Amino acid sequence: MSIVGIDLGTTNSLISVFTDDGPKLIPNALGDYLTPSAVGLSDKGQVLVGQAAKDRLVTHPALTQARFKRYMGTNWSQKLGRKHYRAEDLSALVLGSLKRDAENYLGETVERAIISVPAYFNDTQRKATMAAGQIAGLKVERLINEPTAAALAYGLNDKDRESTFLVVDLGGGTFDVSILEMFDGVMEVRASAGDAFLGGEDFTDIVTKYFAEKLSPKQASKLDKMSAKKAAMLRDLADQAKAKLSSEHEVSFKFIDDKSVEQTLSLTRAKFEEISEGLLKKLRHPIQRAVMDAGLRAENIDQVVLVGGATRMPVVRSLIARMFKTFPVHNLNPDHVIAMGAAVQAGLVSRHKALDDVVMTDVCPFTLGTELSIEVAKGHHEDGHFQPIIERNTVIPVSRSVVNYTMQKGQTSIDLRIFQGEAPRVDNNVYLGQVNIPIPKNMKKHEAVDIRFTYDVSGVLEVLVKVLSTEKTNRLIIEGNPGALSKSEIDARFKALDKLKIHPRDETVNAAFMARLAKSYENHLGDARKDIQYLIGVFEAALARQNKHEISEARDEIEPHLQAYEDRSIF
Ligand code: AMP
């Protein structure tokens, strides 16, 4: 049974599925991919969804609702006919309509879905989206952030390459910028920024104002004086002019003004760019912030992905081209990208063969760790302390390790207890399981064990404990949802994560960097040695935290200092 991907948008919604040929959009009953996110009641009280409802927005405003996504998770509700509807009820009606379209198209019942949400949606808004799915009879397997979906739709072509994406999403009323990184098939969000009050509609407003001034240059506030109907018509015209300027260099329209005089209104692309200057400046700021927050520079961005109808404007594209000295990719339709990405995620969840080497990501919502005994006084240990190994909000899949020592010399086993939670003492955390590790009797020194936690997106934790002196390994599998995966499936998934199980210290680039630091230390004396030792300490600390980005930043920071010492080596 298929899992569908759904882009539940403010203006339009789409449904998609992952097939052997990749992500595919599913047309609605009218043959369109875009179903307007509008709900209404017919004169007979029948529920209308999509285009049929949108068409009645102007003629039957009291019986029609649109743009309700922004009220998700709030107490807002609106009366349609005799009933009150909350945003999740209206969204559920849109979802139900998409579900039926997919069922007709696929010829099977559709019960499971991935739904996209804006990255800035908070927990309440996300829960409301899940609830809308439930009301529509869909089990929401997972929500996917819209920029992640966009990057997934593009990233697939490039899954073998490390790639940094900037996703620019300019919709009707909101602007979102995200930076994502794809490495080893893992997609990770590095930074996001945006402006909740900036969108394509602001460009329409600017053109409307420009036209109003053209109609009557002497009265700057002409719009206010215009009848509401004329003002709405002028805005509609401005919206069309704006969209037309995306493919033409000049547009002109006839407009019958309030005095029934026909006037010609025209606008060139150059003039449009000039009057949008203020808005373009506002677009620049969140882009720059996201790049800075990710610790990157413009030249580090490999691909700029455009999402949202308003990114069709050439002024937006050339702004980005100027900022990044690269043309944004747009071989996918910006209206379709998110739904395509949601389909890829659906393919990942259903473990489609074509996606075997792409790993989906999520964050681990809680900390995972072990019990630790702490020496409180010489020879006196106290059990029950919590040792975090994978901290909450770490992007998963993830693999982290620590080295622990036996408490006593001659100790012949360790009982390692595993917990999840945030409390400093294990009693207040959730017990997950335990593993007994036989230790060779060593009266001379404490034995060391390497404890490695690998946590997969399906909620399975693999604990590997290696006794360093014998290299013998014990393994424990803890399933978040026991029985969901077979033993061979679990083994295959953790095998696929082998790449993650290398400690950054042992990765070639880091080992080589450490060797250079050590060599420099050897080659110098006195204060220089102290400096280099400090650099080694900084790098060691970054390695110990096992965070790829932090380590790479530490290398970049240390490099010029190390280089300086290498250049004035005394030997
Ligand atoms: P979305 O919410 O992503 O559908 O974006 C809607 C916004 O995109 C609206 O402000 C539209 O006016 C704008 N838009 C749609 N198509 C175009 C186009 N061809 N050129 C410029 N803006 C467009």
Coordinates of C-alpha atoms and ligand atoms in Angstrom, one line a residue:
M1 CA 0.0 0.0 0.0
S2 CA 1.4 3.4 -1.0
I3 CA 2.4 6.2 1.3
V4 CA 1.5 9.5 -0.3
G5 CA 3.3 12.8 0.1
I6 CA 1.2 15.9 0.6
D7 CA 2.1 19.6 0.3
L8 CA -0.6 21.3 2.4
G9 CA -0.1 24.8 1.2
T10 CA -1.6 28.2 2.1
T11 CA -2.8 28.8 -1.5
N12 CA -2.7 25.4 -3.1
S13 CA -2.2 21.8 -2.1
L14 CA -0.7 18.9 -4.0
I15 CA -0.5 15.1 -3.5
S16 CA 2.3 12.8 -4.8
V17 CA 3.6 9.3 -4.6
F18 CA 7.1 7.7 -5.0
T19 CA 7.2 5.3 -7.9
D20 CA 9.9 3.2 -9.6
D21 CA 10.5 6.3 -11.8
G22 CA 10.9 8.6 -8.9
P23 CA 8.5 11.1 -7.3
K24 CA 5.2 11.6 -9.3
L25 CA 2.5 14.2 -8.8
I26 CA -1.1 13.0 -8.8
P27 CA -3.7 15.0 -10.7
N28 CA -7.0 15.9 -9.1
A29 CA -10.4 15.1 -10.6
L30 CA -10.1 18.2 -12.9
G31 CA -6.7 17.0 -14.2
D32 CA -4.7 19.6 -12.3
Y33 CA -1.8 19.0 -9.9
L34 CA -2.7 22.1 -7.9
T35 CA -5.8 21.9 -5.8
P36 CA -6.7 25.4 -4.3
S37 CA -6.7 25.2 -0.5
A38 CA -10.2 26.5 -0.4
V39 CA -13.4 25.1 1.2
G40 CA -16.9 26.2 0.8
L41 CA -20.6 25.2 0.9
S42 CA -22.8 25.0 -2.2
D43 CA -26.2 26.6 -2.1
K44 CA -27.6 23.2 -1.2
G45 CA -25.2 22.9 1.7
Q46 CA -22.8 20.5 0.1
V47 CA -19.1 20.8 0.9
L48 CA -17.0 22.1 -2.0
V49 CA -13.2 21.7 -2.0
G50 CA -10.6 23.1 -4.3
Q51 CA -11.3 25.0 -7.5
A52 CA -15.1 24.8 -7.1
A53 CA -14.8 26.5 -3.7
K54 CA -12.2 29.1 -4.9
D55 CA -14.4 30.1 -7.7
R56 CA -17.1 31.1 -5.2
L57 CA -14.7 33.1 -3.0
V58 CA -15.8 36.4 -4.5
T59 CA -19.4 35.6 -5.2
H60 CA -20.2 33.8 -1.9
P61 CA -17.7 35.0 0.7
A62 CA -19.8 34.0 3.6
L63 CA -19.9 30.4 2.4
T64 CA -16.2 30.0 1.5
Q65 CA -12.9 29.9 3.3
A66 CA -9.3 30.1 2.0
R67 CA -5.9 30.9 3.4
F68 CA -6.7 29.1 6.7
K69 CA -3.3 27.4 7.0
R70 CA -2.1 30.5 9.0
Y71 CA -4.6 29.7 11.7
M72 CA -3.5 26.1 12.3
G73 CA -3.2 25.4 16.0
T74 CA -5.1 28.5 17.1
N75 CA -8.6 28.9 18.5
W76 CA -9.7 30.6 15.3
S77 CA -12.9 29.1 13.8
Q78 CA -15.3 30.2 11.1
K79 CA -18.9 29.5 10.5
L80 CA -19.8 28.0 7.2
G81 CA -23.5 27.4 7.0
R82 CA -24.6 26.1 10.4
K83 CA -21.3 24.6 11.5
H84 CA -18.1 26.1 12.9
Y85 CA -14.9 25.0 11.4
R86 CA -11.4 25.3 12.8
A87 CA -8.4 25.5 10.6
E88 CA -7.6 21.8 11.1
D89 CA -11.2 20.9 10.1
L90 CA -10.9 22.9 6.9
S91 CA -7.5 21.5 6.2
A92 CA -8.9 18.0 6.8
L93 CA -11.5 18.6 4.1
V94 CA -8.7 19.6 1.6
L95 CA -6.7 16.5 2.7
G96 CA -9.7 14.3 2.3
S97 CA -10.2 15.6 -1.2
L98 CA -6.6 14.9 -2.1
K99 CA -6.8 11.4 -0.6
R100 CA -9.8 10.6 -2.8
D101 CA -8.0 11.9 -5.9
A102 CA -5.0 9.7 -5.0
E103 CA -7.2 6.6 -4.4
N104 CA -8.9 7.1 -7.8
Y105 CA -5.5 7.5 -9.5
L106 CA -3.7 4.7 -7.8
G107 CA -6.7 2.3 -7.6
E108 CA -6.1 1.5 -4.0
T109 CA -7.0 2.8 -0.5
V110 CA -4.6 5.5 0.8
E111 CA -4.2 5.5 4.5
R112 CA -0.6 6.7 5.2
A113 CA 0.8 10.1 4.4
I114 CA 3.8 12.4 4.8
I115 CA 2.7 16.0 5.1
S116 CA 4.9 19.1 4.7
V117 CA 4.9 22.0 7.1
P118 CA 6.8 25.3 7.2
A119 CA 10.1 25.0 9.1
Y120 CA 8.9 27.7 11.5
F121 CA 5.7 25.8 12.5
N122 CA 5.8 25.2 16.3
D123 CA 4.7 22.1 18.1
T124 CA 1.0 23.2 18.3
Q125 CA 0.9 23.9 14.6
R126 CA 2.5 20.6 13.9
K127 CA 0.1 18.7 16.1
A128 CA -2.8 20.5 14.4
T129 CA -1.5 19.4 11.0
M130 CA -1.3 15.8 12.3
A131 CA -4.8 16.1 13.7
A132 CA -6.1 17.4 10.3
G133 CA -4.6 14.2 8.7
Q134 CA -6.3 12.1 11.3
I135 CA -9.7 13.7 10.7
A136 CA -9.2 13.0 7.0
G137 CA -8.6 9.3 7.8
L138 CA -4.9 9.5 7.2
K139 CA -2.1 8.2 9.4
V140 CA 0.5 10.9 9.3
E141 CA 3.7 8.9 9.3
R142 CA 5.8 12.0 9.5
L143 CA 5.8 15.7 9.0
I144 CA 8.6 17.1 6.8
N145 CA 9.8 20.6 6.8
E146 CA 9.1 22.4 3.6
P147 CA 12.8 23.4 2.9
T148 CA 13.9 19.8 3.6
A149 CA 11.4 18.5 1.2
A150 CA 12.6 21.0 -1.5
A151 CA 16.2 20.0 -0.9
L152 CA 15.3 16.3 -1.0
A153 CA 13.6 16.8 -4.4
Y154 CA 16.7 18.3 -5.8
G155 CA 19.3 16.5 -3.7
L156 CA 18.5 13.1 -5.0
N157 CA 20.2 13.8 -8.3
D158 CA 23.3 14.5 -6.4
K159 CA 23.2 12.0 -3.6
D160 CA 26.8 10.9 -3.9
R161 CA 28.2 14.4 -3.6
E162 CA 28.5 16.6 -0.5
S163 CA 26.4 19.5 -1.3
T164 CA 25.2 22.7 0.5
F165 CA 21.8 24.0 -0.5
L166 CA 20.2 27.3 0.1
V167 CA 16.5 27.0 -0.2
V168 CA 14.7 30.2 -0.8
D169 CA 10.9 30.0 -0.4
L170 CA 9.0 33.1 -1.3
G171 CA 5.3 32.4 -1.1
G172 CA 2.3 34.8 -1.2
G173 CA 2.8 36.1 2.3
T174 CA 5.9 34.6 3.9
F175 CA 9.6 34.3 3.2
D176 CA 11.7 31.4 4.4
V177 CA 15.4 30.8 3.9
S178 CA 17.1 27.6 4.9
I179 CA 20.6 26.2 4.5
L180 CA 20.8 22.4 4.2
E181 CA 23.7 20.1 3.8
M182 CA 23.7 16.7 2.2
F183 CA 26.6 14.4 3.0
D184 CA 26.7 10.6 2.8
G185 CA 23.1 10.7 1.8
V186 CA 22.1 12.5 5.0
M187 CA 20.3 15.8 4.7
E188 CA 20.7 18.2 7.6
V189 CA 19.4 21.7 8.2
R190 CA 22.2 24.0 9.2
A191 CA 20.3 27.3 9.6
S192 CA 17.1 28.9 8.9
A193 CA 15.8 32.5 8.8
G194 CA 12.9 34.4 7.3
D195 CA 10.4 37.1 7.4
A196 CA 6.8 36.2 8.3
F197 CA 5.5 39.4 6.7
L198 CA 7.2 39.4 3.3
G199 CA 5.9 37.7 0.2
G200 CA 4.7 38.0 -3.4
E201 CA 1.6 39.9 -2.2
D202 CA 3.9 42.8 -1.1
F203 CA 5.2 43.1 -4.7
T204 CA 1.5 43.2 -5.9
D205 CA 0.8 46.0 -3.4
I206 CA 3.7 48.0 -4.7
V207 CA 2.5 47.6 -8.3
T208 CA -1.0 48.5 -7.3
K209 CA 0.2 51.7 -5.6
Y210 CA 2.3 52.5 -8.7
F211 CA -0.7 52.1 -10.9
A212 CA -2.9 54.1 -8.6
E213 CA -0.4 57.0 -8.7
K214 CA -0.3 56.7 -12.5
L215 CA -4.1 57.0 -12.7
S216 CA -4.0 60.2 -10.8
P217 CA -0.5 61.6 -10.3
K218 CA -1.8 64.5 -8.2
Q219 CA -3.5 62.4 -5.5
A220 CA -0.9 60.2 -3.9
S221 CA -3.5 58.4 -1.8
K222 CA -5.7 57.7 -4.8
L223 CA -6.2 54.1 -3.7
D224 CA -8.1 55.2 -0.6
K225 CA -10.4 57.4 -2.6
M226 CA -11.2 54.6 -5.1
S227 CA -14.4 52.6 -4.6
A228 CA -13.6 49.2 -3.0
K229 CA -14.6 47.4 -6.1
K230 CA -12.3 49.5 -8.4
A231 CA -9.5 49.2 -5.9
A232 CA -9.9 45.4 -5.9
M233 CA -10.0 45.4 -9.7
L234 CA -6.8 47.4 -9.8
R235 CA -5.1 45.1 -7.4
D236 CA -6.1 42.1 -9.5
L237 CA -4.7 43.8 -12.5
A238 CA -1.4 44.6 -10.7
D239 CA -1.2 40.9 -9.7
Q240 CA -1.5 39.9 -13.3
A241 CA 1.0 42.6 -14.4
K242 CA 3.5 41.3 -11.9
A243 CA 3.1 37.7 -13.0
K244 CA 3.2 38.6 -16.7
L245 CA 6.5 40.5 -16.1
S246 CA 8.0 37.2 -15.2
S247 CA 8.0 36.2 -18.8
E248 CA 7.7 39.5 -20.6
H249 CA 9.7 42.7 -20.5
E250 CA 6.8 45.1 -20.6
V251 CA 3.1 44.8 -19.9
S252 CA 0.2 47.2 -20.5
F253 CA -3.5 47.0 -19.6
K254 CA -6.6 49.0 -20.1
F255 CA -8.4 50.1 -17.0
I256 CA -11.8 51.9 -16.7
D257 CA -11.4 54.2 -13.8
D258 CA -14.1 55.5 -11.4
K259 CA -15.2 58.2 -13.8
S260 CA -15.6 55.5 -16.5
V261 CA -12.6 56.8 -18.4
E262 CA -10.5 54.1 -20.1
Q263 CA -6.9 54.5 -19.2
T264 CA -3.8 52.5 -20.3
L265 CA -1.5 51.3 -17.6
S266 CA 2.0 50.0 -18.4
L267 CA 5.0 48.8 -16.6
T268 CA 8.4 47.6 -17.7
R269 CA 10.6 45.1 -15.9
A270 CA 13.2 47.8 -15.3
K271 CA 10.6 50.1 -13.6
F272 CA 9.3 47.1 -11.6
E273 CA 12.8 46.4 -10.4
E274 CA 13.2 50.1 -9.4
I275 CA 9.9 50.3 -7.4
S276 CA 10.7 46.9 -5.7
E277 CA 14.1 48.1 -4.5
G278 CA 12.9 48.3 -0.8
L279 CA 11.4 44.8 -0.9
L280 CA 14.5 43.4 -2.5
K281 CA 16.6 44.9 0.3
K282 CA 14.3 43.1 2.8
L283 CA 14.8 39.8 1.0
R284 CA 18.6 40.2 1.2
H285 CA 18.7 40.3 5.0
P286 CA 17.4 36.9 6.0
I287 CA 19.5 35.3 3.3
Q288 CA 22.7 36.8 4.6
R289 CA 21.7 35.9 8.2
A290 CA 21.1 32.2 7.3
V291 CA 24.5 32.0 5.5
M292 CA 26.2 33.6 8.5
D293 CA 24.4 31.5 11.1
A294 CA 25.6 28.4 9.2
G295 CA 29.1 29.7 9.5
L296 CA 29.4 29.8 5.7
R297 CA 30.3 32.3 3.0
A298 CA 28.3 32.9 -0.2
E299 CA 30.9 30.9 -2.2
N300 CA 30.3 27.8 0.0
I301 CA 26.7 27.5 -1.4
D302 CA 26.6 24.9 -4.1
Q303 CA 23.0 25.2 -5.2
V304 CA 20.2 27.6 -4.6
V305 CA 16.8 26.1 -4.8
L306 CA 13.8 28.2 -5.4
V307 CA 10.4 27.4 -4.0
G308 CA 7.1 29.3 -4.0
G309 CA 5.3 31.2 -6.8
A310 CA 6.9 34.5 -6.1
T311 CA 10.5 33.2 -6.9
R312 CA 9.4 33.2 -10.5
M313 CA 10.0 36.9 -10.6
P314 CA 13.2 37.6 -12.5
V315 CA 14.1 40.4 -10.0
V316 CA 14.3 37.8 -7.2
R317 CA 16.3 35.4 -9.4
S318 CA 18.8 38.1 -10.4
L319 CA 19.1 39.3 -6.8
I320 CA 20.2 35.7 -5.8
A321 CA 22.4 35.4 -8.8
R322 CA 24.2 38.6 -7.8
M323 CA 24.5 37.5 -4.2
F324 CA 25.8 34.0 -4.9
K325 CA 27.4 34.4 -8.4
T326 CA 25.4 31.4 -9.5
F327 CA 22.1 31.0 -11.2
P328 CA 19.5 29.4 -9.0
V329 CA 18.4 25.9 -10.1
H330 CA 14.9 25.8 -11.3
N331 CA 14.5 22.7 -13.4
L332 CA 11.7 21.7 -11.1
N333 CA 8.5 23.8 -11.0
P334 CA 8.6 25.9 -7.8
D335 CA 5.0 25.0 -7.1
H336 CA 5.7 21.3 -7.3
V337 CA 9.1 21.0 -5.5
I338 CA 7.7 20.5 -2.0
A339 CA 5.2 17.8 -3.0
M340 CA 8.0 16.1 -5.0
G341 CA 10.2 16.1 -1.9
A342 CA 7.3 14.8 0.3
A343 CA 7.0 11.9 -2.2
V344 CA 10.7 11.2 -1.8
Q345 CA 10.3 11.1 2.0
A346 CA 7.3 8.8 1.5
G347 CA 9.6 6.6 -0.6
L348 CA 12.1 6.6 2.2
V349 CA 9.6 5.7 4.9
S350 CA 8.3 2.8 2.7
R351 CA 11.9 1.8 2.1
H352 CA 11.6 2.0 -1.7
K353 CA 14.5 0.1 -3.3
A354 CA 15.5 3.1 -5.5
L355 CA 16.3 5.0 -2.3
D356 CA 18.5 2.4 -0.6
D357 CA 21.5 4.7 -0.2
V358 CA 19.7 7.8 0.9
V359 CA 19.3 8.2 4.6
M360 CA 16.5 10.2 6.0
T361 CA 17.1 12.5 8.9
D362 CA 15.3 13.6 11.9
V363 CA 16.3 14.8 15.3
C364 CA 16.5 12.6 18.4
P365 CA 14.0 14.1 20.8
F366 CA 15.7 12.9 24.0
T367 CA 19.1 12.2 25.4
L368 CA 20.4 8.6 25.3
G369 CA 23.1 7.5 27.6
T370 CA 24.4 5.0 30.2
E371 CA 24.7 4.7 33.9
L372 CA 28.0 5.8 35.2
S373 CA 29.8 5.3 38.6
I374 CA 31.6 8.3 39.8
E375 CA 34.5 8.1 42.3
V376 CA 33.3 10.4 45.1
A377 CA 36.3 9.7 47.3
K378 CA 39.4 7.7 46.9
G379 CA 38.3 4.1 46.3
H380 CA 34.7 5.0 47.0
H381 CA 32.3 4.9 44.0
E382 CA 28.7 6.1 43.7
D383 CA 26.4 4.5 41.1
G384 CA 23.4 6.0 39.4
H385 CA 24.8 9.0 37.6
F386 CA 23.7 9.6 34.0
Q387 CA 26.3 9.8 31.2
P388 CA 24.8 11.3 28.0
I389 CA 26.1 9.8 24.8
I390 CA 23.7 11.1 22.2
E391 CA 22.3 14.4 23.3
R392 CA 18.7 15.5 22.5
N393 CA 18.1 17.3 19.3
T394 CA 21.1 15.7 17.6
V395 CA 20.4 15.1 14.0
I396 CA 19.8 11.4 13.4
P397 CA 20.9 8.9 12.2
V398 CA 23.9 9.4 14.5
S399 CA 26.7 7.4 16.0
R400 CA 28.6 8.6 19.1
S401 CA 31.1 6.9 21.4
V402 CA 32.8 7.3 24.7
V403 CA 35.5 5.4 26.5
N404 CA 34.9 4.2 30.0
Y405 CA 37.1 2.3 32.5
T406 CA 36.5 -0.5 34.9
M407 CA 36.0 0.7 38.5
Q408 CA 38.4 -1.8 40.0
K409 CA 41.5 -3.5 38.8
G410 CA 40.8 -7.2 38.4
Q411 CA 37.1 -6.6 37.7
T412 CA 35.7 -9.4 35.4
S413 CA 32.5 -7.9 34.1
I414 CA 30.6 -4.6 33.6
D415 CA 26.8 -4.4 33.8
L416 CA 26.0 -1.5 31.5
R417 CA 22.6 0.0 32.0
I418 CA 21.1 2.2 29.2
F419 CA 18.7 5.1 29.8
Q420 CA 16.9 7.9 28.0
G421 CA 16.0 11.2 29.6
E422 CA 17.4 14.5 30.8
A423 CA 17.9 14.0 34.6
P424 CA 21.4 13.8 36.1
R425 CA 20.5 10.7 37.9
V426 CA 19.4 7.6 36.1
D427 CA 16.6 6.8 38.6
N428 CA 14.7 9.8 37.1
N429 CA 15.3 8.7 33.5
V430 CA 13.7 5.9 31.5
Y431 CA 15.4 2.5 31.7
L432 CA 15.9 1.0 28.2
G433 CA 17.9 -2.1 28.7
Q434 CA 21.3 -3.5 29.8
V435 CA 24.2 -5.5 28.6
N436 CA 26.7 -7.6 30.5
I437 CA 30.3 -7.3 29.2
P438 CA 32.8 -9.9 30.3
I439 CA 36.2 -8.2 31.0
P440 CA 39.6 -10.1 31.1
K441 CA 41.0 -10.1 34.6
N442 CA 43.7 -7.5 34.8
M443 CA 45.2 -6.9 38.2
K444 CA 47.7 -4.3 36.9
K445 CA 45.5 -1.7 35.4
H446 CA 41.9 -0.6 34.7
E447 CA 40.5 -2.1 31.5
A448 CA 39.0 0.3 28.9
V449 CA 35.7 -0.2 27.0
D450 CA 34.5 1.8 24.0
I451 CA 30.7 2.3 24.2
R452 CA 29.2 3.3 20.9
F453 CA 25.5 4.3 20.5
T454 CA 24.1 4.4 17.0
Y455 CA 20.6 5.7 16.7
D456 CA 18.5 5.2 13.5
V457 CA 15.5 7.1 12.3
S458 CA 13.2 4.2 12.8
G459 CA 13.8 4.5 16.6
V460 CA 16.2 1.6 17.0
L461 CA 19.3 2.1 19.2
E462 CA 22.3 -0.1 18.6
V463 CA 24.7 -0.3 21.6
L464 CA 28.2 -1.7 20.7
V465 CA 30.6 -2.2 23.6
K466 CA 34.2 -3.0 22.7
V467 CA 36.8 -4.1 25.2
L468 CA 39.8 -2.3 23.9
S469 CA 42.4 -4.8 25.1
T470 CA 40.8 -7.8 23.4
E471 CA 38.8 -6.0 20.7
K472 CA 35.8 -8.3 21.6
T473 CA 32.5 -6.5 21.0
N474 CA 29.1 -7.0 22.7
R475 CA 26.0 -5.8 20.9
L476 CA 22.6 -4.8 22.2
I477 CA 19.6 -3.7 20.1
I478 CA 16.9 -1.6 21.8
E479 CA 13.8 -1.0 19.7
G480 CA 11.6 2.0 20.2
N481 CA 8.7 0.2 18.5
P482 CA 9.5 -3.6 19.1
G483 CA 8.6 -5.9 16.2
A484 CA 8.3 -3.1 13.6
L485 CA 11.4 -4.3 11.9
S486 CA 12.7 -7.9 11.5
K487 CA 16.2 -8.8 12.8
S488 CA 17.6 -8.9 9.3
E489 CA 16.1 -5.5 8.5
I490 CA 17.7 -4.0 11.6
D491 CA 21.1 -5.6 10.8
A492 CA 20.9 -4.2 7.2
R493 CA 20.0 -0.7 8.5
F494 CA 22.9 -0.6 10.9
K495 CA 25.3 -2.0 8.3
A496 CA 24.3 0.9 6.1
L497 CA 25.3 3.3 8.9
D498 CA 28.8 1.8 9.3
K499 CA 30.2 4.9 7.8
L500 CA 29.0 6.9 10.7
K501 CA 30.6 4.6 13.2
I502 CA 34.1 5.9 12.7
H503 CA 35.3 8.2 15.4
P504 CA 36.1 11.6 13.8
R505 CA 39.6 11.2 15.4
D506 CA 40.2 8.2 13.1
E507 CA 38.9 10.0 9.9
T508 CA 41.8 10.6 7.5
V509 CA 41.5 14.3 7.3
N510 CA 41.4 14.7 11.1
A511 CA 44.2 12.2 11.8
A512 CA 46.4 14.0 9.2
F513 CA 45.6 17.3 10.8
M514 CA 46.5 16.0 14.3
A515 CA 49.7 14.6 12.9
R516 CA 50.6 18.0 11.5
L517 CA 50.0 19.6 14.9
A518 CA 52.1 17.0 16.6
K519 CA 54.9 17.4 14.1
S520 CA 54.8 21.2 14.6
Y521 CA 55.0 20.6 18.4
E522 CA 58.1 18.5 17.9
N523 CA 59.7 21.1 15.7
H524 CA 59.4 24.0 18.1
L525 CA 60.4 24.8 21.7
G526 CA 59.4 27.0 24.5
D527 CA 56.4 29.4 24.2
A528 CA 55.7 28.2 20.6
R529 CA 55.2 24.7 22.0
K530 CA 52.8 26.0 24.6
D531 CA 50.8 27.7 21.8
I532 CA 50.7 24.6 19.7
Q533 CA 49.7 22.5 22.7
Y534 CA 46.8 24.9 23.2
L535 CA 45.8 24.4 19.5
I536 CA 46.0 20.6 20.0
G537 CA 43.7 21.0 23.0
V538 CA 41.2 23.0 21.0
F539 CA 41.1 20.4 18.3
E540 CA 40.9 17.5 20.8
A541 CA 37.9 19.2 22.4
A542 CA 36.2 19.5 19.1
L543 CA 36.9 15.9 18.2
A544 CA 35.6 14.7 21.6
R545 CA 32.3 16.4 20.8
Q546 CA 32.1 14.3 17.6
N547 CA 30.2 17.0 15.7
K548 CA 31.3 17.1 12.0
H549 CA 30.7 20.8 11.6
E550 CA 32.3 21.9 14.8
I551 CA 35.4 19.8 13.9
S552 CA 35.6 21.3 10.4
E553 CA 35.2 24.8 11.9
A554 CA 37.9 24.1 14.5
R555 CA 40.3 22.9 11.6
D556 CA 39.5 26.2 9.7
E557 CA 40.2 28.2 12.8
I558 CA 43.5 26.5 13.7
E559 CA 44.8 26.2 10.1
P560 CA 46.3 29.8 9.8
H561 CA 48.0 29.5 13.2
L562 CA 49.4 26.1 12.4
Q563 CA 50.5 27.3 9.0
A564 CA 52.4 30.2 10.6
Y565 CA 54.2 27.8 12.9
E566 CA 55.0 25.4 10.0
D567 CA 56.4 28.3 8.0
R568 CA 58.8 29.3 10.7
S569 CA 59.8 25.9 11.8
I570 CA 63.2 26.0 13.4
F571 CA 64.3 22.7 12.0
Ligands
AMP1 P1 2.6 30.4 -3.3 O1 2.0 30.7 -2.0 O2 3.9 29.7 -3.3 O3 1.7 29.8 -4.3 O4 3.0 31.8 -4.0 C1 2.0 32.7 -4.3 C2 2.7 34.0 -4.8 O5 3.4 33.9 -5.9 C3 1.6 35.1 -5.1 O6 2.0 36.3 -4.5 C4 1.6 35.1 -6.6 O7 1.3 36.4 -7.1 C5 3.1 34.8 -6.9 N1 3.3 34.3 -8.2 C6 2.7 33.2 -8.8 N2 3.1 33.1 -10.1 C7 3.9 34.1 -10.4 C8 4.7 34.5 -11.5 N3 4.7 33.9 -12.7 N4 5.4 35.7 -11.4 C9 5.5 36.4 -10.2 N5 4.8 36.0 -9.1 C10 4.0 34.9 -9.2

